[in-house]
Short mmCIF file of C-alpha atoms in Angstrom, two decimals:
data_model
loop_
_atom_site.label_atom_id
_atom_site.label_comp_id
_atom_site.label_asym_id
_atom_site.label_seq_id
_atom_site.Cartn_x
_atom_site.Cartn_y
_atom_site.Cartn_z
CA UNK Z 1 -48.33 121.07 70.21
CA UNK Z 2 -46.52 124.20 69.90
CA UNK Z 3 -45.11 125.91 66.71
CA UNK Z 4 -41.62 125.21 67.59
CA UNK Z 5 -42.73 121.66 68.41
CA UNK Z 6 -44.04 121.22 65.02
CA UNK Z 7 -41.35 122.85 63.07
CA UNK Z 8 -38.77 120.44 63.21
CA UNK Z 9 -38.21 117.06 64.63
CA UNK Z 10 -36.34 116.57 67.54
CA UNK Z 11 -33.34 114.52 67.51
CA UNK Z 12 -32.65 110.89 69.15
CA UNK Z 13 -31.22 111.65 72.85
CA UNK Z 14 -28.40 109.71 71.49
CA UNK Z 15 -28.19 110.48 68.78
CA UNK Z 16 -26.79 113.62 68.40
CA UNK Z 17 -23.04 114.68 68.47
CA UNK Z 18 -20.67 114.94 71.31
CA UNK Z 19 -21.19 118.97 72.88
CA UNK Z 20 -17.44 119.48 72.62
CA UNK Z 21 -16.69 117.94 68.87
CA UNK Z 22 -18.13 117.49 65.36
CA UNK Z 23 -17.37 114.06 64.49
CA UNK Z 24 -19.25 112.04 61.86
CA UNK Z 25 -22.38 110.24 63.18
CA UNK Z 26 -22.13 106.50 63.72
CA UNK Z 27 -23.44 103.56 61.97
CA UNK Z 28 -26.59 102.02 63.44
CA UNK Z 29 -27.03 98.85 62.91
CA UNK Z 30 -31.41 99.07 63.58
CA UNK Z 31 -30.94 101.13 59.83
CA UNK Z 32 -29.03 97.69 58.25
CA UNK Z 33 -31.26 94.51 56.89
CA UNK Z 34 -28.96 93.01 54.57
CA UNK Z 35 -29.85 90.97 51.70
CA UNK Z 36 -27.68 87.93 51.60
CA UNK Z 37 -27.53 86.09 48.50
CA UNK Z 38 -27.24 81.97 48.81
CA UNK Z 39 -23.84 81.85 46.46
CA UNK Z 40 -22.37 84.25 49.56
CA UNK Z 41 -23.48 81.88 52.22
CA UNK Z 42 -21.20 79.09 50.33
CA UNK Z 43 -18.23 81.07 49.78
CA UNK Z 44 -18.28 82.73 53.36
CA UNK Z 45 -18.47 79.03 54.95
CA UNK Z 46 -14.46 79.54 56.11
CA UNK Z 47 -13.47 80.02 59.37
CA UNK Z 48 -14.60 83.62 60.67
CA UNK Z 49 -12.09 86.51 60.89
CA UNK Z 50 -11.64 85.88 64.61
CA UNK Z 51 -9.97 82.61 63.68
CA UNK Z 52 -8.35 83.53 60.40
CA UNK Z 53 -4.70 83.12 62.26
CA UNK Z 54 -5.56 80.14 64.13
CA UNK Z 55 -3.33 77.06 63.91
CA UNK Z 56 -2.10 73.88 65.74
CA UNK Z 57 0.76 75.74 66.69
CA UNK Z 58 -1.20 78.85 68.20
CA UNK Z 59 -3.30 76.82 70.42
CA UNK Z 60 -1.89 77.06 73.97
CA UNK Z 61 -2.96 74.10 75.65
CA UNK Z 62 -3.36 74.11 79.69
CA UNK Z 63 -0.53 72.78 81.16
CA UNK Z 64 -2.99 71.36 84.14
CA UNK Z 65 -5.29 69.93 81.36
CA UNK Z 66 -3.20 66.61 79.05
CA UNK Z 67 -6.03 66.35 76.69
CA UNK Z 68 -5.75 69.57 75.10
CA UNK Z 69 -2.23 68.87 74.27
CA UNK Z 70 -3.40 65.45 73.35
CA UNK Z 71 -6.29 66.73 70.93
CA UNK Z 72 -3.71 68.72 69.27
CA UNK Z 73 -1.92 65.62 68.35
CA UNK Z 74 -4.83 64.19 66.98
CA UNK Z 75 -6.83 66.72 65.05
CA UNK Z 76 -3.17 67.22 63.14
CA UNK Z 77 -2.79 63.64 62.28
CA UNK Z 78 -6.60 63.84 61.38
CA UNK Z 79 -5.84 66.34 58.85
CA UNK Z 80 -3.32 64.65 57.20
CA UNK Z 81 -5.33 61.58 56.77
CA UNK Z 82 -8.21 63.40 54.92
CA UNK Z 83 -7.26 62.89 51.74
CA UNK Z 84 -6.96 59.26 52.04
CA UNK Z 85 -10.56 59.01 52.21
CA UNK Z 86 -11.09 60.69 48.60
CA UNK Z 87 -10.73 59.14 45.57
CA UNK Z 88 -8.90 61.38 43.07
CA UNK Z 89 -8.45 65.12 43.20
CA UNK Z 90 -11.27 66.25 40.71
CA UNK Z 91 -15.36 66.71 40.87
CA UNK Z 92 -17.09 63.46 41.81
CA UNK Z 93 -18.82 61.61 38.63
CA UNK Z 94 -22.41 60.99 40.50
CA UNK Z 95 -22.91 58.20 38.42
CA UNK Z 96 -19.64 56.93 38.83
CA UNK Z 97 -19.25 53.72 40.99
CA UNK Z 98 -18.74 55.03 44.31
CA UNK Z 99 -15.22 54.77 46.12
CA UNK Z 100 -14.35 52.06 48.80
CA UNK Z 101 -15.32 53.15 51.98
CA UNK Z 102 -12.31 54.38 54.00
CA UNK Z 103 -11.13 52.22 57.06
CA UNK Z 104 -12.39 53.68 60.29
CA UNK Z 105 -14.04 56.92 61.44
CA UNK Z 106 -14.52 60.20 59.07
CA UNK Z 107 -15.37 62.27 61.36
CA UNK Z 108 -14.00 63.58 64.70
CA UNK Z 109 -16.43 65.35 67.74
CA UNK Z 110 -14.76 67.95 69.84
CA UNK Z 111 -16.09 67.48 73.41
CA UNK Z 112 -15.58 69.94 75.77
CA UNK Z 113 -17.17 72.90 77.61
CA UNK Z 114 -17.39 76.02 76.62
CA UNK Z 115 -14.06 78.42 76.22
CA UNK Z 116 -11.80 75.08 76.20
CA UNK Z 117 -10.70 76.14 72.71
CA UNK Z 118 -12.77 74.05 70.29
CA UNK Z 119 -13.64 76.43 67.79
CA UNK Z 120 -9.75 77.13 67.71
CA UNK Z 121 -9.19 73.61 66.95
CA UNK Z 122 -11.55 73.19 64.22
CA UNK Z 123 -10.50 76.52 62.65
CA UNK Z 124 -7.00 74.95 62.73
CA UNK Z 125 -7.98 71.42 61.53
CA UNK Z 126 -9.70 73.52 58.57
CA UNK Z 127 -6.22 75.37 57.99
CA UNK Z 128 -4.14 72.36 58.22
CA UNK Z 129 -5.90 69.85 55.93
CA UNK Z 130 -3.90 69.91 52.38
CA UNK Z 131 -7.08 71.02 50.29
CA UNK Z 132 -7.64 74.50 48.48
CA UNK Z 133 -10.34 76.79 50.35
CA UNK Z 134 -12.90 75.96 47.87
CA UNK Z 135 -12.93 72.11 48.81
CA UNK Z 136 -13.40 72.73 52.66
CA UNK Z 137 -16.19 73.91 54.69
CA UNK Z 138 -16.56 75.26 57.70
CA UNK Z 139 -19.51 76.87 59.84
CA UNK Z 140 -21.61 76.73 62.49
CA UNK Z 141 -24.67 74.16 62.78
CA UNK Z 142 -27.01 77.41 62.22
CA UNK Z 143 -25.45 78.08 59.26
CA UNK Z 144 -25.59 75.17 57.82
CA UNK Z 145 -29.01 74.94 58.05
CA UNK Z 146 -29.67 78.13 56.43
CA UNK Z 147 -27.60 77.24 53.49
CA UNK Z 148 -30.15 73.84 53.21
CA UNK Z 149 -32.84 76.64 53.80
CA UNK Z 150 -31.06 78.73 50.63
CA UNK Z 151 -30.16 75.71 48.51
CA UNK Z 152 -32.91 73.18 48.99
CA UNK Z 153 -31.34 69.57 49.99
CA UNK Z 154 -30.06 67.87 46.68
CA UNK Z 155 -28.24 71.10 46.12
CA UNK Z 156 -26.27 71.50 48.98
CA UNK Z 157 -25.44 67.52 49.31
CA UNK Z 158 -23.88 67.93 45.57
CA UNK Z 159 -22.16 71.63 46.42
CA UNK Z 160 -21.09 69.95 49.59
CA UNK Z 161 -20.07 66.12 48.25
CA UNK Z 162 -17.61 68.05 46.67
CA UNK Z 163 -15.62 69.06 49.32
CA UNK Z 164 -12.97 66.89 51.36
CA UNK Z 165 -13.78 68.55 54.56
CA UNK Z 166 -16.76 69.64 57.01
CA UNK Z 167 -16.23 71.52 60.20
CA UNK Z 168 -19.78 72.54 62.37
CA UNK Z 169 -19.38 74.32 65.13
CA UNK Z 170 -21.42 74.25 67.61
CA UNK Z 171 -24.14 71.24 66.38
CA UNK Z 172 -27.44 71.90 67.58
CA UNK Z 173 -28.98 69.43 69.83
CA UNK Z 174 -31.90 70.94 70.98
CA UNK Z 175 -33.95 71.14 67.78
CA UNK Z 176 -34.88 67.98 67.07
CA UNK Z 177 -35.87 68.53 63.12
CA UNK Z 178 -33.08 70.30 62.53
CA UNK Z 179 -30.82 67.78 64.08
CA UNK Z 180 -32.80 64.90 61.92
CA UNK Z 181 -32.09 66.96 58.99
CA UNK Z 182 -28.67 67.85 59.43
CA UNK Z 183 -27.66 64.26 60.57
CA UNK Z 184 -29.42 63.06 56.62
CA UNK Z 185 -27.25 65.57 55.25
CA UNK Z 186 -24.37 64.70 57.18
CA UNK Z 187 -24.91 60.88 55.79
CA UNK Z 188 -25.13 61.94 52.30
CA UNK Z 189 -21.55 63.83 52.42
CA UNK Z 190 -20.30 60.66 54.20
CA UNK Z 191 -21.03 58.31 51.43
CA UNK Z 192 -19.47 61.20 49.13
CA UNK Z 193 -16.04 61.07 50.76
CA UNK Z 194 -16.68 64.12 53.22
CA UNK Z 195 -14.44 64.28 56.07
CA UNK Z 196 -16.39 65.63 59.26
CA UNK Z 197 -15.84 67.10 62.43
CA UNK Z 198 -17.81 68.98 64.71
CA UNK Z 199 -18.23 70.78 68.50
CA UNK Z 200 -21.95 70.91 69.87
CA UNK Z 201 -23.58 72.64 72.44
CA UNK Z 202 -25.81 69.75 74.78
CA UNK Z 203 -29.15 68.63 75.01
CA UNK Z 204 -31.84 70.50 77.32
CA UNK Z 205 -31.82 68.86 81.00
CA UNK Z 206 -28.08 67.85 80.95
CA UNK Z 207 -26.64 71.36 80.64
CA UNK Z 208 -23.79 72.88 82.81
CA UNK Z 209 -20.22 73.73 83.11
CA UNK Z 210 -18.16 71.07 83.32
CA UNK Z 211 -20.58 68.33 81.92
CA UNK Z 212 -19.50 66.82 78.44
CA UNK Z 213 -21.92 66.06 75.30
CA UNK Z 214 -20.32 63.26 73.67
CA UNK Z 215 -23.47 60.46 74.45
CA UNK Z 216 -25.51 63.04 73.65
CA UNK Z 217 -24.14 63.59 70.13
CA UNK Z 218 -23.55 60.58 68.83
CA UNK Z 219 -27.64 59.48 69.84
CA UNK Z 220 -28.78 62.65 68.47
CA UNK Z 221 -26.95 61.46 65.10
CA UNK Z 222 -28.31 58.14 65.04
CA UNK Z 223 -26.60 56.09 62.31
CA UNK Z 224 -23.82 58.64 61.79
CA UNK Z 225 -22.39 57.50 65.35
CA UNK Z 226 -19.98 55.09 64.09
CA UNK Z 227 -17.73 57.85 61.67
CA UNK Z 228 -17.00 60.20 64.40
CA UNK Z 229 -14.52 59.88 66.96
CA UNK Z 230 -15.29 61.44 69.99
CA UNK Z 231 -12.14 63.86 71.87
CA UNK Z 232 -12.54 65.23 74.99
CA UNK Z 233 -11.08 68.43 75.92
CA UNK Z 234 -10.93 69.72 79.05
CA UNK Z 235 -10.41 72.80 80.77
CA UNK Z 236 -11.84 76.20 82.36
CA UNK Z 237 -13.00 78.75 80.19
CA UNK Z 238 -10.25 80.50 78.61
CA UNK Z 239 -11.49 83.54 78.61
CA UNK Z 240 -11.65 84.22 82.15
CA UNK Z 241 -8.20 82.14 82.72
CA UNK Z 242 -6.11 84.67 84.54
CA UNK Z 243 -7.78 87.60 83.24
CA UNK Z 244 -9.96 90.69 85.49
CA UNK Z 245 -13.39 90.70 85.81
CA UNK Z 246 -15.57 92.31 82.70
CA UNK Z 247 -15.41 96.10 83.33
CA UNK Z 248 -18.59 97.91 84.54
CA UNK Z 249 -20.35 99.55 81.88
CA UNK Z 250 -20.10 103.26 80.97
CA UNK Z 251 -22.64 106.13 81.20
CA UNK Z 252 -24.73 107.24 77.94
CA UNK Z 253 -22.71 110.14 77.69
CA UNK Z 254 -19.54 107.84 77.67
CA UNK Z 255 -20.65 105.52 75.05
CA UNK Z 256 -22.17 108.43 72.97
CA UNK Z 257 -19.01 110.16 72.69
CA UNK Z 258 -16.87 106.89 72.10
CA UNK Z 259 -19.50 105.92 69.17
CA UNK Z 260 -18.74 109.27 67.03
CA UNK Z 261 -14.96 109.26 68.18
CA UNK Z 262 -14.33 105.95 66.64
CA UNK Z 263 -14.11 105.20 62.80
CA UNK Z 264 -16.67 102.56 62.15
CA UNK Z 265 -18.41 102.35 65.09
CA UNK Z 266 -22.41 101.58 65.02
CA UNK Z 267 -24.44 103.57 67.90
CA UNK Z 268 -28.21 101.98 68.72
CA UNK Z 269 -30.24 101.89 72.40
CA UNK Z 270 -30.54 98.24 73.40
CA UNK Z 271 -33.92 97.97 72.89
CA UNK Z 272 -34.57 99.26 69.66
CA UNK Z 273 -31.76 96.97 68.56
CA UNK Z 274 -33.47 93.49 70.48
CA UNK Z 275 -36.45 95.00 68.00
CA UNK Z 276 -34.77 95.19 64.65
CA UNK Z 277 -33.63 91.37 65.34
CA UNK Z 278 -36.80 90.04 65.50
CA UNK Z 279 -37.35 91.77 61.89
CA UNK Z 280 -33.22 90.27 60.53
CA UNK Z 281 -32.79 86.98 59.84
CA UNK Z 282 -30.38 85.53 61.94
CA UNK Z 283 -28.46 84.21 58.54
CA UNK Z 284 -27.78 88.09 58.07
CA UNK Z 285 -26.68 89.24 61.50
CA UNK Z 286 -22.65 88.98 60.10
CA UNK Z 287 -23.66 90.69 57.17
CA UNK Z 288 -25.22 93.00 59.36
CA UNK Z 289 -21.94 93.82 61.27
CA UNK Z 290 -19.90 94.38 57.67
CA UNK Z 291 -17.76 97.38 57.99
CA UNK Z 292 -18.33 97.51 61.94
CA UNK Z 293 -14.87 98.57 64.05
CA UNK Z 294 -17.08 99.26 67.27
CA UNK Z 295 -20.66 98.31 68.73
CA UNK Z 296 -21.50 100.98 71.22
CA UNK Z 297 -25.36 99.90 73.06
CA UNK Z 298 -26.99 102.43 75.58
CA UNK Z 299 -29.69 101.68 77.91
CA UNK Z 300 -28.63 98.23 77.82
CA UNK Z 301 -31.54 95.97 79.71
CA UNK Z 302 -32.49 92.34 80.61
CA UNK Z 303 -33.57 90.29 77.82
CA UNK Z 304 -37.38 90.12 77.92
CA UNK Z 305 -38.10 86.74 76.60
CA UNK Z 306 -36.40 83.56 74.97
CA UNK Z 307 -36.84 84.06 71.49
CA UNK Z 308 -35.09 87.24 71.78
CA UNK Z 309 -32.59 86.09 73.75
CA UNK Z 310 -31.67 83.42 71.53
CA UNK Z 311 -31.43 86.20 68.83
CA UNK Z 312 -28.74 87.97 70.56
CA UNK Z 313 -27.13 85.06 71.21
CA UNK Z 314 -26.46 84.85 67.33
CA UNK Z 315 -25.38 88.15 67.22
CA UNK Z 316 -23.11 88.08 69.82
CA UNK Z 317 -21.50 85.06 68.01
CA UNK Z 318 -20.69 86.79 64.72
CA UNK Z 319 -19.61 90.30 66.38
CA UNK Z 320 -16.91 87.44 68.90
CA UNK Z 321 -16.22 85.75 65.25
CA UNK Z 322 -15.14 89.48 63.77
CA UNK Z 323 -13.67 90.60 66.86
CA UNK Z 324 -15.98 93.70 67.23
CA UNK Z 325 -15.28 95.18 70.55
CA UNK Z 326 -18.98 95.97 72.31
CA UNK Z 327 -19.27 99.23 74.57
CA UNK Z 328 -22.17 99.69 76.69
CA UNK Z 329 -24.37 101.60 79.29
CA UNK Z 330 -27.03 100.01 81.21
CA UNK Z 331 -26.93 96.51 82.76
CA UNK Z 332 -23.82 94.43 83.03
CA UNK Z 333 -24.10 91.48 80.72
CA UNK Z 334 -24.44 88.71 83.64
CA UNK Z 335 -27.72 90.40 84.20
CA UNK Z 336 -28.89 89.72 80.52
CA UNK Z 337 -30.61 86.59 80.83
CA UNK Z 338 -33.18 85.61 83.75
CA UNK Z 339 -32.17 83.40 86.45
CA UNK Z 340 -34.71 81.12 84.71
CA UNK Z 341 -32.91 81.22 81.77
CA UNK Z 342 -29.57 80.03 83.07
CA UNK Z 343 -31.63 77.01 84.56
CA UNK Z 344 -33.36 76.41 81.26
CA UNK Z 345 -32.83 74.27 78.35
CA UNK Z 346 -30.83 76.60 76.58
CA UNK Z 347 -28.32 77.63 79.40
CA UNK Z 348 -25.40 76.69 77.57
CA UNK Z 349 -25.84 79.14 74.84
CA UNK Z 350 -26.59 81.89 77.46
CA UNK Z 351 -23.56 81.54 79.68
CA UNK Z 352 -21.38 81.48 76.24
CA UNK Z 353 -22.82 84.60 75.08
CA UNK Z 354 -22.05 86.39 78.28
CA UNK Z 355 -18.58 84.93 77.98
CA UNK Z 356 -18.34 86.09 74.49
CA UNK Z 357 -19.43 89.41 75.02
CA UNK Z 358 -17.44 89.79 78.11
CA UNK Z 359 -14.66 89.57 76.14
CA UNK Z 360 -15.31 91.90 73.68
CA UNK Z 361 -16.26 94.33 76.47
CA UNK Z 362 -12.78 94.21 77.51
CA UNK Z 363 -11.48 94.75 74.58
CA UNK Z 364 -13.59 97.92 74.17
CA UNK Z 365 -11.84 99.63 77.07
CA UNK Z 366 -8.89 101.08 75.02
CA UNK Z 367 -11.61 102.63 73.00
CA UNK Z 368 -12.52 104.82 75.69
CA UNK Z 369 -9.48 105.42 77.09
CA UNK Z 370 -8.41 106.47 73.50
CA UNK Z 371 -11.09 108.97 73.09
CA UNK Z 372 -10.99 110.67 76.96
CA UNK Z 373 -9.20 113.28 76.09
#
């Protein structure tokens, strides 16, 4: 090694500053591993930023497909019924007798592909059901189970069994233990007066655009079948509905330049970020994102194997929930997973992360534009 080798280290290809500017360095999210603490996982279970806004009445149903309008309907007289199922307004006595069961189903299951809205309508069934913040839930199946995880069971049933409502989005149905022990917890809240409802991904084997979950859900839940009424939505994805195709990614240089241009944008290589996710849990990836206007990813590269792919399927999740546009070089993101991926069991989640991201790759086009100059 030379002398001038060994004198100083020599900085990240991409990591430096733009030749022509002297802009603050970027976030990276490979330096962030966030501790989360459990109290935060309870008071962040409210609909992400993403669907802060979202409401009955900013829904725009298909005009080609009735049931969206139709589920509207529904979910709104759902919400007003909620309350019916309680008995009184204060904390539960757990010794007290318990309450008369309410007359018909608790719960309602959104069933519908993927980009037909659902997490819109649960956001907005959250929203509209008269009941301060702190006595409705919402998050997704992961989540959930992470806050059992945090908690320990008999903790989260009584944090929970005080709440009027729980939304889950996207219900797990291909981990079996996880199912078995969300489904006891789900029971628990029921005989507490919990309102339900929840979307879910399908099982392995009966995967694929255009195919519905419903059968699947309410065997999966076993004895829970009977309190949730199923509503089928249907429709194309509405991302893609009438908008271009997801723009090609950028060069290095591009995304380089766009990272230290932009206030609050993160800057990592693909790779090294695939590698910091195996070390996160995935109960910290939003925390991970806190503060983040802008992901910019170089060198951006297949996904080498299912357990990391499932990884960036969380994280793609909570940067769509916060709206975080995603700029890239490399591969386009329909080249992420592996042909045998999208045939797998877990094909669902893959084709809704490259939706997802798609999206926010659009939206990261103004970014560059902005900063071409």
């Amino acid at each position: 090694m030379s002398p001038s080798q060994s004198s100083s280290p020599q900085p990240d290809p991409i990591a430096g500053p733009p030749a022509d500017g002297d802009d603050a360095a970027p976030a990276a999210l490979t330096a962030r591993a966030p501790h989360v603490p459990a109290d935060r996982l309870v008071a962040e279970m409210v609909p992400p930023p993403r669907f802060q806004g979202a409401r009955f009445d900013t829904y725009i149903p298909d005009p080609k497909q009735p049931s969206q309008s139709e589920a509207v309907q529904v979910l709104s007289d759902f919400a007003e019924s909620i309350d019916a199922g309680r008995a009184g307004s204060g904390k539960r006595r757990w010794f007290a007798k318990k309450p008369a069961a309410p007359k018909g189903p608790r719960g309602v299951y959104l069933d519908g592909g993927y980009g037909v809205g659902k997490t819109h309508l649960l956001a907005s069934l959250w929203h509209a059901t008269p009941a301060p913040a702190e006595q409705k839930a919402f998050g997704t199946f992961v989540e959930l189970t992470n806050l059992v995880g945090a908690l320990g069971f008999q903790q989260t049933v009584r944090t929970l069994g005080e709440h009027k409502l729980l939304c889950i989005d996207e219900f797990e149905l291909d981990d079996p233990g996880d199912t078995v022990l969300v489904s006891t917890l789900l029971g628990k809240l029921v005989d507490a007066g919990v309102a339900l409802a929840a979307t879910s991904n399908t099982l392995p084997g009966k995967l694929g655009e255009g195919r519905f979950a419903a059968a699947d859900f309410l065997r999966e839940i076993q004895g829970l079948s009977a309190q949730f009424r199923p509503l089928r939505i249907d429709g194309e994805d509405y991302r893609h509905r009438g908008l271009p195709d997801a723009p090609a990614p950028y060069d290095d240089e591009t995304v380089t330049r766009t990272a230290y241009r932009t206030p609050g944008a993160s800057l990592d290589d693909f790779p090294s970020l695939l590698e910091h996710l195996s070390k996160v849990h995935p109960s910290r990836y939003g925390a991970m994102c806190d503060g983040i206007e802008a992901v910019c990813l170089t060198d951006v590269q297949a996904v080498p194997d299912q357990s990391t792919a499932l990884r960036l399927v969380v994280l793609a999740d909570r940067l769509y929930d916060r709206e975080v546009p995603v700029l890239t070089s490399g591969k386009a993101f329909d080249e992420l997973f592996s042909e045998e991926m999208l045939r797998g069991g877990y094909r669902k989640k893959y084709f809704r992360a490259i939706s997802r991201l798609t999206a926010l790759a659009r939206d990261a086009g103004p970014l560059v534009a902005g900063n071409s100059r």
